[in-house]
PDB file of C-alpha atoms in Angstrom:
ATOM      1  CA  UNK A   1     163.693  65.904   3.447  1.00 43.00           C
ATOM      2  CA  UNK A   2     166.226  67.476   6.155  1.00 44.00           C
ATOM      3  CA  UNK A   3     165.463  66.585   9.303  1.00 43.00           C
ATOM      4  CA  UNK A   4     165.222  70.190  10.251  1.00 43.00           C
ATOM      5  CA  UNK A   5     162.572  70.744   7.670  1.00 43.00           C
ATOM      6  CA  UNK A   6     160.864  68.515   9.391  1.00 43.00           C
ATOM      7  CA  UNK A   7     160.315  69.568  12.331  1.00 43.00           C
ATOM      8  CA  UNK A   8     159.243  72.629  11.124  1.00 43.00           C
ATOM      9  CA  UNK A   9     156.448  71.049   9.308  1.00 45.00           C
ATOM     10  CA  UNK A  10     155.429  68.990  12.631  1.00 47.00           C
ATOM     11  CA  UNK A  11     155.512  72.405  14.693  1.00 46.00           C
ATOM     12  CA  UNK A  12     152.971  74.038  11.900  1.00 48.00           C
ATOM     13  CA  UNK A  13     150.398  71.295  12.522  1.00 46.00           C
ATOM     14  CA  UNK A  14     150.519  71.893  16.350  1.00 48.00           C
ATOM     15  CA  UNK A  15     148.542  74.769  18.027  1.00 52.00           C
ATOM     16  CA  UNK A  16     151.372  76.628  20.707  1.00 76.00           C
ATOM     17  CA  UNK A  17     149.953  75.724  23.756  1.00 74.00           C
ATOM     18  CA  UNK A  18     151.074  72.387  25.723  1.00 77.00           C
ATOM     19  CA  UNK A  19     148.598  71.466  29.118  1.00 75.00           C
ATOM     20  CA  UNK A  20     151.248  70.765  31.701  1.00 74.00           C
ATOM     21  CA  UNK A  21     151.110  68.038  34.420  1.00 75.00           C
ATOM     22  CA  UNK A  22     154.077  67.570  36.427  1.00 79.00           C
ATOM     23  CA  UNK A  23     155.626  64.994  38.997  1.00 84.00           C
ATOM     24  CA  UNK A  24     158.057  62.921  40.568  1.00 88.00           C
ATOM     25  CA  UNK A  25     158.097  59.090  41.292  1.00 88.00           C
ATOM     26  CA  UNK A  26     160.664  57.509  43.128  1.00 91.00           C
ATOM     27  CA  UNK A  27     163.253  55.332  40.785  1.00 90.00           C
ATOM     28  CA  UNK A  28     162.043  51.942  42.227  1.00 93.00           C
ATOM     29  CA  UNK A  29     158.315  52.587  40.964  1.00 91.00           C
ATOM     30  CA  UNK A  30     159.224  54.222  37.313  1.00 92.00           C
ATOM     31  CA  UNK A  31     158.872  51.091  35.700  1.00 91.00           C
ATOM     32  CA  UNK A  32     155.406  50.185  37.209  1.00 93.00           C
ATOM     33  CA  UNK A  33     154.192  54.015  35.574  1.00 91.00           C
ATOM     34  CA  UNK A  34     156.332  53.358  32.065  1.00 89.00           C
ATOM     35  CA  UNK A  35     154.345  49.859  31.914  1.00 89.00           C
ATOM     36  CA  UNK A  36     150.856  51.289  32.228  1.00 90.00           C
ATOM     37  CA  UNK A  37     151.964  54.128  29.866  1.00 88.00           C
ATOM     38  CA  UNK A  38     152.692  51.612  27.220  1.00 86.00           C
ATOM     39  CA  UNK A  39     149.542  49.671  27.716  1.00 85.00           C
ATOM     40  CA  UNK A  40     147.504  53.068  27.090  1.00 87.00           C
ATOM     41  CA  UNK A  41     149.312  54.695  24.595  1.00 86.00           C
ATOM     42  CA  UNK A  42     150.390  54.232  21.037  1.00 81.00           C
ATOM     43  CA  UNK A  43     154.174  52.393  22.185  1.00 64.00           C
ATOM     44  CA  UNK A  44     152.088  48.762  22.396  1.00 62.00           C
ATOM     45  CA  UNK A  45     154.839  46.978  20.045  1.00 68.00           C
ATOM     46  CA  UNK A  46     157.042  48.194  22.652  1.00 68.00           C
ATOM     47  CA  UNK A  47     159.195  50.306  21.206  1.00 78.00           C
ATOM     48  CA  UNK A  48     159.769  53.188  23.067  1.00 84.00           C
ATOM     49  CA  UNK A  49     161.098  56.255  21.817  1.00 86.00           C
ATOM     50  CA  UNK A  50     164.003  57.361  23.931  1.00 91.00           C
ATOM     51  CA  UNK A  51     165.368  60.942  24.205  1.00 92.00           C
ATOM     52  CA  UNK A  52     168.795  62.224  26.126  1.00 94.00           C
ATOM     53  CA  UNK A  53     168.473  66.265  25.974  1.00 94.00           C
ATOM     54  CA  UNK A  54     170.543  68.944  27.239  1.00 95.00           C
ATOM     55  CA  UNK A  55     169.254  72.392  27.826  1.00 96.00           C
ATOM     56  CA  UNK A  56     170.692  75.685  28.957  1.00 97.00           C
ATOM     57  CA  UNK A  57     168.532  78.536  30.078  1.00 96.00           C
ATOM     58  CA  UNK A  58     168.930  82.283  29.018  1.00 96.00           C
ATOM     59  CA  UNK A  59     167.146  84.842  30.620  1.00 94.00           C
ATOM     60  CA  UNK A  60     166.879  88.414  29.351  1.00 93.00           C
ATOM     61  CA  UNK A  61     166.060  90.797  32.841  1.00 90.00           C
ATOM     62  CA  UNK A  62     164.282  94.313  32.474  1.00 86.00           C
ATOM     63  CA  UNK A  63     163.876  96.743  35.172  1.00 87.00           C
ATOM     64  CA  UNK A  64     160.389  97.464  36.369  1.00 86.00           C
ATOM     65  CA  UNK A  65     158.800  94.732  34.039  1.00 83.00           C
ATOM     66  CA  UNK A  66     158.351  91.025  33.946  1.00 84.00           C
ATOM     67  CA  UNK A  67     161.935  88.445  32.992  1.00 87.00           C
ATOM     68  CA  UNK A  68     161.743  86.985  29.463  1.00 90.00           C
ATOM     69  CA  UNK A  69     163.545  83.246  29.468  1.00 92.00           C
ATOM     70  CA  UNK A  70     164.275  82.031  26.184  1.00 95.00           C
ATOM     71  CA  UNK A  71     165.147  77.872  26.323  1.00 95.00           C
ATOM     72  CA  UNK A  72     167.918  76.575  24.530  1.00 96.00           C
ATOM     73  CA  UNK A  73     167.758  72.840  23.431  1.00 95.00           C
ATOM     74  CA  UNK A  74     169.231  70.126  21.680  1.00 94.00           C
ATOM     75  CA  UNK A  75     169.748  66.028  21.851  1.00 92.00           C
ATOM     76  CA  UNK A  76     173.104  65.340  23.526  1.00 91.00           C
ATOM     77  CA  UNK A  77     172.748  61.506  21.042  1.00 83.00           C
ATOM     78  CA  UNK A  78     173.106  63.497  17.715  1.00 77.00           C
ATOM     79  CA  UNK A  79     176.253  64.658  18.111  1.00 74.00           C
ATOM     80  CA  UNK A  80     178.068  66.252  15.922  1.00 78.00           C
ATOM     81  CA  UNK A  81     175.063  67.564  14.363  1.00 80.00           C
ATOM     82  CA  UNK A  82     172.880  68.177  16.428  1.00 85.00           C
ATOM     83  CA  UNK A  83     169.695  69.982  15.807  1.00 90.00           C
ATOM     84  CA  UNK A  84     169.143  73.228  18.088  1.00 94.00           C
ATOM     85  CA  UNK A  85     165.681  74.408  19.285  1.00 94.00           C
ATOM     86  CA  UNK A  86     164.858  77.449  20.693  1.00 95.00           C
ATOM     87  CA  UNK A  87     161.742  77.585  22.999  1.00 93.00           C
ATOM     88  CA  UNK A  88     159.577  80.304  24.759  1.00 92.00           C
ATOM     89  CA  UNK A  89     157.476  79.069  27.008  1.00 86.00           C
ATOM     90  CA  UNK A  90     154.955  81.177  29.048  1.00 83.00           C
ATOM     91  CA  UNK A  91     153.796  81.464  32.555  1.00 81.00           C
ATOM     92  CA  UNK A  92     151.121  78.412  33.431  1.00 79.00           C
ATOM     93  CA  UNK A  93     148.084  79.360  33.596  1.00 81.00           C
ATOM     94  CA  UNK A  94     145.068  76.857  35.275  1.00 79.00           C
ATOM     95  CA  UNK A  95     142.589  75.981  32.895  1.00 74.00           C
ATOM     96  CA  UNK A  96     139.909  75.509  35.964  1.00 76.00           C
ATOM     97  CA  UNK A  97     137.068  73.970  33.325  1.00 77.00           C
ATOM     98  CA  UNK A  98     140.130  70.262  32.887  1.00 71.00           C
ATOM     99  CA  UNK A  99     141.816  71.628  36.295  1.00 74.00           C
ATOM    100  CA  UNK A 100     145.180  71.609  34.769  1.00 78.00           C
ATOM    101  CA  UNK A 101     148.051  73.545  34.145  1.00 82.00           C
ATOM    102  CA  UNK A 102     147.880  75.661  30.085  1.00 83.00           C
ATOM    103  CA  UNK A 103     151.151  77.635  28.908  1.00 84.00           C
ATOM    104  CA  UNK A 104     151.624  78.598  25.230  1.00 85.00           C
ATOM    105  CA  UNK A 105     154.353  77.652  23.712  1.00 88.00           C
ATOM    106  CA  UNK A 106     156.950  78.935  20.753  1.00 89.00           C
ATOM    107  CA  UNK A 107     159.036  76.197  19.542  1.00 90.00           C
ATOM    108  CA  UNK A 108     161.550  76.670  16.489  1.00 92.00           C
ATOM    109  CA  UNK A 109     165.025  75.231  14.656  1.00 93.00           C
ATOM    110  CA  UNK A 110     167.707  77.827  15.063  1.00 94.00           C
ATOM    111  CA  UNK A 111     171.631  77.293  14.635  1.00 92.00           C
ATOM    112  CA  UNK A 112     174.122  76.511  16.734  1.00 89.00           C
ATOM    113  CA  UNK A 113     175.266  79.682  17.282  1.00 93.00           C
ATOM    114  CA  UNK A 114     172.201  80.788  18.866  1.00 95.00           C
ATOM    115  CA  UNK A 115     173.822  80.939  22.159  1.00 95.00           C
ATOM    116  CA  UNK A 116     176.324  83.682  21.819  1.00 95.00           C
ATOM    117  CA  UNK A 117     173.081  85.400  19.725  1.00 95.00           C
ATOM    118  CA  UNK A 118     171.550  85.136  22.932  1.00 95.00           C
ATOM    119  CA  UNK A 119     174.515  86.900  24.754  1.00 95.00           C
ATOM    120  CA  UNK A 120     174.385  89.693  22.023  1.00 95.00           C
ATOM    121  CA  UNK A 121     170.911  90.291  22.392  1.00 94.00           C
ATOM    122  CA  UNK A 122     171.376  90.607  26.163  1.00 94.00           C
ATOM    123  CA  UNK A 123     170.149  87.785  27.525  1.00 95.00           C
ATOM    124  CA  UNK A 124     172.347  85.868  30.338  1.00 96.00           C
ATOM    125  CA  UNK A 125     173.114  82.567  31.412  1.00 96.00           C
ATOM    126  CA  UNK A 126     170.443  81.743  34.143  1.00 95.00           C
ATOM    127  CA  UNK A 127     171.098  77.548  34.634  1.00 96.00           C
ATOM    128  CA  UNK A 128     171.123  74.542  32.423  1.00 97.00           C
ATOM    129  CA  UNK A 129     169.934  70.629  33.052  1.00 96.00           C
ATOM    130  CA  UNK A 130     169.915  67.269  31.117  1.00 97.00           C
ATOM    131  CA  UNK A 131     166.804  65.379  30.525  1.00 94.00           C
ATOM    132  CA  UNK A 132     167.351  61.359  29.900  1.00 95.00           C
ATOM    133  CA  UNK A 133     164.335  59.774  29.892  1.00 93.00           C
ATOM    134  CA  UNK A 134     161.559  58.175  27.528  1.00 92.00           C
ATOM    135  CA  UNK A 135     158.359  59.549  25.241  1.00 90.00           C
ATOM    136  CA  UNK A 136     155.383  58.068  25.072  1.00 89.00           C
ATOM    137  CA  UNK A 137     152.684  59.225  22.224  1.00 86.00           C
ATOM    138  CA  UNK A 138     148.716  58.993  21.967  1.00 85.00           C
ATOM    139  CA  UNK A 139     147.627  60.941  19.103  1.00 83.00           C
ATOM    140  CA  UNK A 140     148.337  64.245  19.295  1.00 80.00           C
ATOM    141  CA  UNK A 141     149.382  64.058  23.095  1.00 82.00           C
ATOM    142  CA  UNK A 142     153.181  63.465  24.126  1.00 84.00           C
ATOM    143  CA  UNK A 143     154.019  62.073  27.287  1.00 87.00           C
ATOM    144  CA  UNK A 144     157.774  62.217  29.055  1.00 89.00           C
ATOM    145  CA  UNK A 145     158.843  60.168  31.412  1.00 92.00           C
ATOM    146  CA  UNK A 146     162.495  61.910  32.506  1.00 92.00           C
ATOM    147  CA  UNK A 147     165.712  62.160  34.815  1.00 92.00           C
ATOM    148  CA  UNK A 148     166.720  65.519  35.476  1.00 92.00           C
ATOM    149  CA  UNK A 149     170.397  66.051  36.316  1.00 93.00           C
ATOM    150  CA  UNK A 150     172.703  68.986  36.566  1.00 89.00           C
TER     151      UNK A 150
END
């Protein structure tokens, strides 16, 4: 099955929305939290899964109503063929009954050419970032422990 295809049939199985915890940690104490994340989670043979993304923001601006940003994604390690996601993620919302962060979530394959799509549609270049870092997994639940650069 192509790799494509299968992330497609992951993405069915998933409802589209993601409860969102965010944080920093200064570099000298990441590997204290990537240790305890491997003793809880799935990783215990310790292999962990290890993920080097780039992603490029488009945002699509309307007068007198709220900006739509669409998410642009793919992993910088697959080149030359890599696989493109497009992403829409919502404005958080606080789930006050688990006091954290919810946001629904679209998540989908798309081509490489879905960039200058994008700039067709109308949407504009807002920023981009790369994301180096490593997942952690416990059941259904994904957990990323990342760099963000410019």
């Amino acid at each position: 099955m192509d790799p494509a295809q299968i992330l497609l049939t992951q993405n069915r199985a998933f409802p589209s929305l993601e409860y969102v915890l965010q944080g920093s940690i200064q570099d000298d104490s990441v590997h204290l939290l990537k240790a305890r994340l491997q003793g809880l989670c799935d990783n215990i043979t310790g292999e962990v899964e290890q993920f080097d993304d780039h992603e490029i923001v488009y945002t699509l601006r309307i007068p007198g109503a709220s900006n739509v940003s669409l998410r642009v994604r793919y992993a910088i390690d697959d080149i030359p063929n890599p696989i493109y996601h497009l992403r829409y993620v919502a404005s958080a919302e606080l789930d006050k009954s688990q006091s954290v962060s919810v946001r629904q979530f679209h998540d989908c394959c798309v081509t490489k050419n879905i960039q200058a799509f994008l700039q067709d549609l109308g949407f504009a270049y807002d920023h981009e970032f790369f994301a180096k870092g490593d997942i952690f997994r416990k059941g259904r639940m994904k957990i990323t422990v990342a760099k963000i650069s410019t």
